[in-house]
CSV table of C-alpha atoms and ligand atoms in Angstrom, one decimal:
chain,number,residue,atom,x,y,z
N,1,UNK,CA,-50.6,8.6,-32.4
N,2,UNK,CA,-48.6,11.7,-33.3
N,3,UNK,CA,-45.3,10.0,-35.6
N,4,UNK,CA,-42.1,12.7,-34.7
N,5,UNK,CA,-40.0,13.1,-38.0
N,6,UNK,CA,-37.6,14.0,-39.4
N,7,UNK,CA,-37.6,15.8,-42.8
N,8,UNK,CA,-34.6,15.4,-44.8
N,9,UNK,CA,-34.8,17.3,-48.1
N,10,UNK,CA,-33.5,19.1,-51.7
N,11,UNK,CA,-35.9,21.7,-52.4
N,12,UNK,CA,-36.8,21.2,-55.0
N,13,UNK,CA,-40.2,21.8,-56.2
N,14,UNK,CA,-42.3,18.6,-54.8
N,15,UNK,CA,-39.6,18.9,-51.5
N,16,UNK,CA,-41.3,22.2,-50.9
N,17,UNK,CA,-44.8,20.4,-50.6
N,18,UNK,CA,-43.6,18.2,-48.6
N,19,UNK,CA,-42.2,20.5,-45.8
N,20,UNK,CA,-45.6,22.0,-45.8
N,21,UNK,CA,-47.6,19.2,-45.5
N,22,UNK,CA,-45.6,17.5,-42.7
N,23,UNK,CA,-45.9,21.0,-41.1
N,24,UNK,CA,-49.6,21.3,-41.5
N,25,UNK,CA,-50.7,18.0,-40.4
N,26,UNK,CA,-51.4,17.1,-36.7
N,27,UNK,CA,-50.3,13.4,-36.9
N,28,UNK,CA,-46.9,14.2,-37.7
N,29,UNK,CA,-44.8,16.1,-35.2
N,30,UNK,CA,-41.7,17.7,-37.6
N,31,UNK,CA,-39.2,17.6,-35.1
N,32,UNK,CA,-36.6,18.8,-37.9
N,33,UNK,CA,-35.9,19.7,-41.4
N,34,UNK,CA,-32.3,19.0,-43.1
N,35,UNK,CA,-30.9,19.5,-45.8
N,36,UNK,CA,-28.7,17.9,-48.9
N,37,UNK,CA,-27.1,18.6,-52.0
N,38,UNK,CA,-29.9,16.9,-54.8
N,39,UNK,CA,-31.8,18.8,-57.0
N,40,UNK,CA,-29.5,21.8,-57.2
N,41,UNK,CA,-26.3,22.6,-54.8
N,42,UNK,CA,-26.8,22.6,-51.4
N,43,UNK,CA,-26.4,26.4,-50.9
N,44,UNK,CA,-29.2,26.8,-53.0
N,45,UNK,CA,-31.7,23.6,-51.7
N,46,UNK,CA,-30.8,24.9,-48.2
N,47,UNK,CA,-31.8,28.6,-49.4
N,48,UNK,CA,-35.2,27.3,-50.8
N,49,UNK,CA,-35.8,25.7,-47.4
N,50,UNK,CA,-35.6,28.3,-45.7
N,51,UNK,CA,-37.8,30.3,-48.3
N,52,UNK,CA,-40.8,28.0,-48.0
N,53,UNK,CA,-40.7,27.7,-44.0
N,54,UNK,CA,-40.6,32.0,-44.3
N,55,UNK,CA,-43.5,31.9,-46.3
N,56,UNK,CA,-45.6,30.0,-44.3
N,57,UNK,CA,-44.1,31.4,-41.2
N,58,UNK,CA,-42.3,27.7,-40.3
N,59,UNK,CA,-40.1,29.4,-37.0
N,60,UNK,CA,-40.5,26.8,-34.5
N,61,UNK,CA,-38.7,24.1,-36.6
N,62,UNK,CA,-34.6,24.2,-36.9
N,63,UNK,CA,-33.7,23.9,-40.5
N,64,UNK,CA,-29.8,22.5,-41.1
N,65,UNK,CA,-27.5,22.5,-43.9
N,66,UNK,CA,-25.6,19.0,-44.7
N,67,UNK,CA,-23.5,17.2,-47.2
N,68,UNK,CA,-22.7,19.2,-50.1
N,69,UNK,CA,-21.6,16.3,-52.0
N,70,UNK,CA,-22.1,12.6,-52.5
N,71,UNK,CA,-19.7,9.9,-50.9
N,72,UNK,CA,-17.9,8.9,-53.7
N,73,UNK,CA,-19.4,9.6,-57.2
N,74,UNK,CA,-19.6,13.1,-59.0
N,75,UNK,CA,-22.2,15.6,-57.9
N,76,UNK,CA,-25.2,15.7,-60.2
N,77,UNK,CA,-28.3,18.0,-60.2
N,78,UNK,CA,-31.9,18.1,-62.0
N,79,UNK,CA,-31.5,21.8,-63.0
N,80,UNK,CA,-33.7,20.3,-66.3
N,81,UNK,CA,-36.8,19.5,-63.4
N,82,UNK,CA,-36.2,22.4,-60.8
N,83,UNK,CA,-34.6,25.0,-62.9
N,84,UNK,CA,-31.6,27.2,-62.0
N,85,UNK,CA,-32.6,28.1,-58.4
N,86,UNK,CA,-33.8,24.6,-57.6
N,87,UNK,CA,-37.2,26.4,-56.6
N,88,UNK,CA,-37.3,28.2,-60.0
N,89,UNK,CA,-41.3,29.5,-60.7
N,90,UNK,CA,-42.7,31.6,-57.9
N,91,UNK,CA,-41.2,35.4,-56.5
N,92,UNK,CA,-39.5,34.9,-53.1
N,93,UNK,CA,-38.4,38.0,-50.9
N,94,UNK,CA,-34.9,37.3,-48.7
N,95,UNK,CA,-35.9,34.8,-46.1
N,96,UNK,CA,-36.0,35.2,-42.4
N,97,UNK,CA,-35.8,31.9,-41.3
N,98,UNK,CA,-32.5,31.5,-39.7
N,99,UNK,CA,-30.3,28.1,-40.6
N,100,UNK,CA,-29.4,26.1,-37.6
N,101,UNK,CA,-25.7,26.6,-37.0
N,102,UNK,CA,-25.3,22.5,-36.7
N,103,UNK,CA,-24.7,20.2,-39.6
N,104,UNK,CA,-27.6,18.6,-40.6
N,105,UNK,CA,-25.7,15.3,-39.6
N,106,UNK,CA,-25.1,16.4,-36.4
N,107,UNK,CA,-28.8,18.0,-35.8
N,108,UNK,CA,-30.2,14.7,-37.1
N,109,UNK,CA,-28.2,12.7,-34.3
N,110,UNK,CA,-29.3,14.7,-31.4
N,111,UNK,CA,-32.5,14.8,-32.4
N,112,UNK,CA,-33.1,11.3,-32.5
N,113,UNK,CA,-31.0,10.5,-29.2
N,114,UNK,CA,-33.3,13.2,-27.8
N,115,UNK,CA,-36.5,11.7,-28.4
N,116,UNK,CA,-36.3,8.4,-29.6
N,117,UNK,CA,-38.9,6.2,-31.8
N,118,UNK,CA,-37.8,9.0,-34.7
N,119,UNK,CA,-39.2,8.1,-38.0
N,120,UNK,CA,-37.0,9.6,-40.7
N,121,UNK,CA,-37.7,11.0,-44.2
N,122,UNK,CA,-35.3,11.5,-46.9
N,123,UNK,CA,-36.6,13.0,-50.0
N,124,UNK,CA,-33.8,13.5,-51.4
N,125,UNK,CA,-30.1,11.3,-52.1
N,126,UNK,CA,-29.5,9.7,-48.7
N,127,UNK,CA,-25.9,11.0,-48.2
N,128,UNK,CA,-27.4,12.7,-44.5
N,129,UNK,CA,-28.9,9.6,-43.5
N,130,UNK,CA,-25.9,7.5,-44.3
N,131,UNK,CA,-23.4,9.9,-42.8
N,132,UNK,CA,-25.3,9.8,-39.3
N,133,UNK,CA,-26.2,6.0,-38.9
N,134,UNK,CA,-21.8,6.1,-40.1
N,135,UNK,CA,-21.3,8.8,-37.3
N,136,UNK,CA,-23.7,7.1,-34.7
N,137,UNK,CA,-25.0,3.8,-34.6
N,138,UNK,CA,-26.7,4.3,-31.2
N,139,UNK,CA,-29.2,6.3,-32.9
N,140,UNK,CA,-30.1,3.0,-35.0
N,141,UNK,CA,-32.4,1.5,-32.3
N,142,UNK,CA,-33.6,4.5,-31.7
N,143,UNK,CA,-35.0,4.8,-35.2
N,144,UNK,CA,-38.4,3.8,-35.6
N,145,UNK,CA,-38.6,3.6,-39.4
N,146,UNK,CA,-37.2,5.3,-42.4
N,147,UNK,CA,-39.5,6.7,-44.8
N,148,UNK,CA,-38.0,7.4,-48.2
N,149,UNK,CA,-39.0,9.2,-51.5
N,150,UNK,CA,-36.6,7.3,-53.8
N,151,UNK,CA,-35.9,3.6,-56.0
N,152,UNK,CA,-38.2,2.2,-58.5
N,153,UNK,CA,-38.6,-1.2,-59.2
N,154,UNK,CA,-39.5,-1.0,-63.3
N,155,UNK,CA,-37.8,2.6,-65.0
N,156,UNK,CA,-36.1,4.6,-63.8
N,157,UNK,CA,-36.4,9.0,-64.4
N,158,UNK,CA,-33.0,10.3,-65.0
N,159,UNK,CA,-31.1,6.9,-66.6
N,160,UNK,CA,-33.0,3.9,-67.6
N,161,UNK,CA,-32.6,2.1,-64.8
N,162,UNK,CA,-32.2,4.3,-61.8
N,163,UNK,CA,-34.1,6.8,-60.0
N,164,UNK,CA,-32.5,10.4,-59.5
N,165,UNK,CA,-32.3,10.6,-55.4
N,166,UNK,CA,-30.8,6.9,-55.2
N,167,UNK,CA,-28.5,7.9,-58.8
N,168,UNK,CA,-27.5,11.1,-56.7
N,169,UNK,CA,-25.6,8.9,-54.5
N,170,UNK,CA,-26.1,5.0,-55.2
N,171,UNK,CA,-23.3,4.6,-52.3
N,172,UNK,CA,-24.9,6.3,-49.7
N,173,UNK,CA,-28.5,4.6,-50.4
N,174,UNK,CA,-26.5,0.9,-50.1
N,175,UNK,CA,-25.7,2.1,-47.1
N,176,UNK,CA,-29.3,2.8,-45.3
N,177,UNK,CA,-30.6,-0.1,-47.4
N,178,UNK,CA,-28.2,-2.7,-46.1
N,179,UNK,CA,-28.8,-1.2,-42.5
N,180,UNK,CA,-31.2,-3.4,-41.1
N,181,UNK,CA,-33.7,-0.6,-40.6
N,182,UNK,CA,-37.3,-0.4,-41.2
N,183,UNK,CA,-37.8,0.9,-44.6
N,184,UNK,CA,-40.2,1.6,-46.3
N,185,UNK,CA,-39.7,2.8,-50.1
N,186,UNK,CA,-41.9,5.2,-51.7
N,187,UNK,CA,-40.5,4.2,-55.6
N,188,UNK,CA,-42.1,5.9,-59.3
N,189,UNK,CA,-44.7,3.6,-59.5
N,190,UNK,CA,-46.3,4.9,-56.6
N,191,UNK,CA,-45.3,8.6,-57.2
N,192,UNK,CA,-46.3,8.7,-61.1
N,193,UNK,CA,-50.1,7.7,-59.3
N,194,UNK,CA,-50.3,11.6,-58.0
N,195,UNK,CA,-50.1,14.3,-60.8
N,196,UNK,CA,-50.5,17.4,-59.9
N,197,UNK,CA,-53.0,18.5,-63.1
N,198,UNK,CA,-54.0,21.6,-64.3
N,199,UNK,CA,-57.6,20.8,-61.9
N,200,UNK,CA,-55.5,19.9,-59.1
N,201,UNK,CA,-53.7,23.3,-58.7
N,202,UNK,CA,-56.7,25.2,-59.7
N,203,UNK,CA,-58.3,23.4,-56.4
N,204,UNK,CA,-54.4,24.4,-54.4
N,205,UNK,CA,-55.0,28.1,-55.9
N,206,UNK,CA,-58.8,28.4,-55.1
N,207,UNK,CA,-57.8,28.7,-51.3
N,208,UNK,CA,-56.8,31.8,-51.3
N,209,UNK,CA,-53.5,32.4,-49.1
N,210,UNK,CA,-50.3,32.7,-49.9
N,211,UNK,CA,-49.2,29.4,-48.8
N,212,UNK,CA,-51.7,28.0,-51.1
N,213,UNK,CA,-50.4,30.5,-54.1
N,214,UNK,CA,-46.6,30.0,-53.5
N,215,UNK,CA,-47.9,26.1,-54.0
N,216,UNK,CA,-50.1,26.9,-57.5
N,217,UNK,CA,-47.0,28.1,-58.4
N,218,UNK,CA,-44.4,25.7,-57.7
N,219,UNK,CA,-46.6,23.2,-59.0
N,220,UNK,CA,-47.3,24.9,-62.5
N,221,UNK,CA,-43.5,25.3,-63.4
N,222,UNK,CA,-43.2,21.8,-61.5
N,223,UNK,CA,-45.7,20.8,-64.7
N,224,UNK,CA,-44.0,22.8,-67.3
N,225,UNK,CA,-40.8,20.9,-66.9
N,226,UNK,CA,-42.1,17.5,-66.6
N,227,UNK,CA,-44.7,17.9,-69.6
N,228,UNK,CA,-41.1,19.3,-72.0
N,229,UNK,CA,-39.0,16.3,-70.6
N,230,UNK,CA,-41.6,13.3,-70.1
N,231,UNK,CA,-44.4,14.8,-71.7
N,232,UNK,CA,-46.6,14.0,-68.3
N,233,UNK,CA,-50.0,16.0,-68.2
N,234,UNK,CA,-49.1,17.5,-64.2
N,235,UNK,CA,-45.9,16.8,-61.8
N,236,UNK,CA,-45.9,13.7,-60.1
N,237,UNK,CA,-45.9,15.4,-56.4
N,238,UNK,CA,-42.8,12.6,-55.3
N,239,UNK,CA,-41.8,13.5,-52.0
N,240,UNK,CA,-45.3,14.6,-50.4
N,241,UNK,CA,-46.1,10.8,-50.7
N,242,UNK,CA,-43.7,9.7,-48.6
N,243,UNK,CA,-45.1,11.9,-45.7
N,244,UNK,CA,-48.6,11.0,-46.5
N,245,UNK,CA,-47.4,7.8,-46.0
N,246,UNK,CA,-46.2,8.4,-42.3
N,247,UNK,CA,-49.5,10.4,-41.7
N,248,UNK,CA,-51.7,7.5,-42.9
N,249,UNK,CA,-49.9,4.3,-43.6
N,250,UNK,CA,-53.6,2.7,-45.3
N,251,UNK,CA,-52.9,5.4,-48.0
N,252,UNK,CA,-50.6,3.5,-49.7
N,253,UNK,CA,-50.5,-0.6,-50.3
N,254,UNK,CA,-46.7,-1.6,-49.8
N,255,UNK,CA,-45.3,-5.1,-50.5
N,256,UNK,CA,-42.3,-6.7,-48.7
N,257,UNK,CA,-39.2,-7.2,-50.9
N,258,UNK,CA,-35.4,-7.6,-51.2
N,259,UNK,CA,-33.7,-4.5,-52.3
N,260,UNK,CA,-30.3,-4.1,-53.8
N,261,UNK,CA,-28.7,-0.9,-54.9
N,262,UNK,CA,-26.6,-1.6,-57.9
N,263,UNK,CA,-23.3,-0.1,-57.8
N,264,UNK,CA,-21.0,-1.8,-60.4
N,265,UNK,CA,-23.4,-1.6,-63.4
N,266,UNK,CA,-22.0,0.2,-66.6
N,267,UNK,CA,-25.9,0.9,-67.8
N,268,UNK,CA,-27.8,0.3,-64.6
N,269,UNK,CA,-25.5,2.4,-62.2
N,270,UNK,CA,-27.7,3.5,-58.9
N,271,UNK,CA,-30.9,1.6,-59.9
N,272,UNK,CA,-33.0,-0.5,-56.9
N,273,UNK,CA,-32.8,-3.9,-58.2
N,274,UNK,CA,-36.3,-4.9,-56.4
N,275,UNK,CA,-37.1,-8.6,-56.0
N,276,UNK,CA,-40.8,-8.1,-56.3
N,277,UNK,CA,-41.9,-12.0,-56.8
N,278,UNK,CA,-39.3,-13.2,-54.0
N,279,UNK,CA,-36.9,-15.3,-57.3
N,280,UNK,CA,-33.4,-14.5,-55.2
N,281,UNK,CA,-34.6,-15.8,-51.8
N,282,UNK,CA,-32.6,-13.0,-50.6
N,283,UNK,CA,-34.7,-11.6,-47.2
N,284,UNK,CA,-36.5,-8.9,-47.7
N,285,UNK,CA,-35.1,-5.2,-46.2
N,286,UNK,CA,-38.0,-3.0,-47.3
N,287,UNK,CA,-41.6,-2.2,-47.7
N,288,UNK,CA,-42.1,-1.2,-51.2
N,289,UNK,CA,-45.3,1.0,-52.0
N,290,UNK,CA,-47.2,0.3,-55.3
N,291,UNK,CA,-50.3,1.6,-54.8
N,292,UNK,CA,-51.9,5.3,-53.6
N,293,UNK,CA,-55.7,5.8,-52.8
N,294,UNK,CA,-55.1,9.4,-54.9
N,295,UNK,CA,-57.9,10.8,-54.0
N,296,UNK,CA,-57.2,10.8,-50.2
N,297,UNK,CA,-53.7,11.9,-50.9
N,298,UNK,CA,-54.8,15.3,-52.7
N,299,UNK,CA,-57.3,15.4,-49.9
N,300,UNK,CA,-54.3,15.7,-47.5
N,301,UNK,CA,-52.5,18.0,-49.6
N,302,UNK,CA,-55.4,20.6,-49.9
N,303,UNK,CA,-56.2,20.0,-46.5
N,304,UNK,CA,-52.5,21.5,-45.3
N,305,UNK,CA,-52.7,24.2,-47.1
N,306,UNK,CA,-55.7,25.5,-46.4
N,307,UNK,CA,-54.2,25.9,-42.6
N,308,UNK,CA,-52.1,28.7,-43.7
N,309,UNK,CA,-54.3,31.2,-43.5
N,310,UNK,CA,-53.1,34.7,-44.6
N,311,UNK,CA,-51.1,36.5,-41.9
N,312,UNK,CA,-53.5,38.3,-39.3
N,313,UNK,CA,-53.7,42.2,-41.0
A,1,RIB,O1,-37.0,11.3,-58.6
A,1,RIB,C1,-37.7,12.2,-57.8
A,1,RIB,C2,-37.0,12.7,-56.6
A,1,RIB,O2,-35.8,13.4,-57.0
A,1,RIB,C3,-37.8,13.8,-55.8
A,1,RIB,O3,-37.4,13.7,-54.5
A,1,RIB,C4,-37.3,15.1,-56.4
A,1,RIB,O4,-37.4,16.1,-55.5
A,1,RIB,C5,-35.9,14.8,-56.6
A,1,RIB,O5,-35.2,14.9,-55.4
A,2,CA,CA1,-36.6,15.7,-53.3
């Protein structure tokens, strides 16, 4: 059955990916694509969203613009991951997508009144998501699940102990976590299982269209970052996983678990305090993922973008 989403993003290099999968795919119906201040500033993630969808000639989908800020802490971005552009690697022209006029808060909520049984995506900190469940809690039942790139439950990637899209805004991820929604987290553990190697993009640039090179390229600086600040051998392709997920939930093996956002912790500030083995009693109010069948997941990849074909001559 075809799963309507919503895509809510910070392009952002593996955000990128992820647009073009869920794009590409015919189980997954991408009713929208938001987006929120993460990896860089939101003028710029919202600018490299509307760059990927003009490459691959994305026109039937509105893209919004949303929070430009967290709920309460200080903005922070992962110009260190993404570079200075957020999308920093590959040539883009101007793009010709045009943004939706609505906030992405706003477009999410009619949306999901509209059609109902909605699953979202964040891929990114989850100050949209928490802003519209705030703003409209009759959209809550009409949520089927939400899908998110974000948490660990050992280390974290930008402190310690906490993962950058729930660090981004620890506040706005209690929020969705303590909603009572279906969630399902797609954590490190499960993202570090997909590295975009050298022999990975060499299979990405071997198809031949521009879709395909735009990806070789986002995906080679996407490496070069990751190998100078965790010496990784290929990017971990984060938030493709999470739509992977919604296109084929046997992909990934997920496991029932109580999870807490910290927000009072001096040294553990934003992590996902994940109670894998059940010790608190607390209920559980998520689906963790801890393990990817890889191979099927770069299957998926290559098999999205070898849709875009060059543009008819
Ligand atoms: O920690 C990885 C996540 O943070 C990914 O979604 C990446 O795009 C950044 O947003
Ligand atoms: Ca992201």
């Amino acid at each position: 059955m075809v799963r309507k989403i919503i895509l809510d993003c910070d392009p952002g290099h593996d955000d990128a990916i992820a647009i073009l999968l869920a794009y590409a795919n015919p189980a997954v119906d991408l009713l929208a694509v938001t987006t929120v201040a993460g990896n860089q500033t939101l003028p710029k993630t919202t600018l490299n969203a509307r760059r990927v969808m003009t490459v691959a000639g994305i026109r039937d989908v509105p893209v919004a613009a949303g929070a430009d800020r967290p709920l309460v802490r200080e903005q922070i971005v992962a110009e260190n991951i993404h570079g200075e552009s957020g999308l920093d690697g590959p040539r883009f022209g101007e793009p010709t997508v045009e943004l939706d006029p609505r906030h992405a808060v706003d477009l999410i909520i009619e949306t999901v009144l509209e059609h109902g049984d909605v699953t979202l995506v964040p891929v990114g900190p989850l100050t949209n998501v928490a802003l519209a469940i705030r703003r409209e809690p009759r959209i809550l039942p009409r949520i089927r699940e939400i899908v998110l790139m974000g948490g660990s439950y050992t280390l974290g990637n930008v402190t310690p102990a906490a993962e950058f899209n729930i660090y981004a805004d620890p506040e706005a991820a209690d929020v969705v976590f303590s909603s009572g929604l279906p969630i399902t987290m797609i954590g490190l553990e499960l993202t570090h299982q997909v590295k975009a190697t050298p022999e990975v993009v060499a299979r990405i640039r071997a198809l031949g269209n521009p879709v395909a090179e735009m990806a070789a390229e986002l995906l080679t600086y996407f490496a070069s970052t990751y190998k100078k600040v965790f010496g990784f051998d290929g990017a971990p392709l984060h938030d493709p996983c999470a739509v992977a997920y919604v296109i084929d939930p046997e992909l990934i093996e997920c496991q029932p678990a109580n999870v807490q956002v910290e927000l009072r912790g001096t040294w553990t500030y934003g992590a996902t305090v994940c109670d894998m083995y059940g010790v608190t009693g607390r209920p559980a109010n998520a689906r963790v993922a801890i393990r990817i069948d890889a191979a099927r997941f770069w299957d998926l990849i290559v098999e999205a973008l070898a849709t875009y074909s060059p543009p008819s001559s």
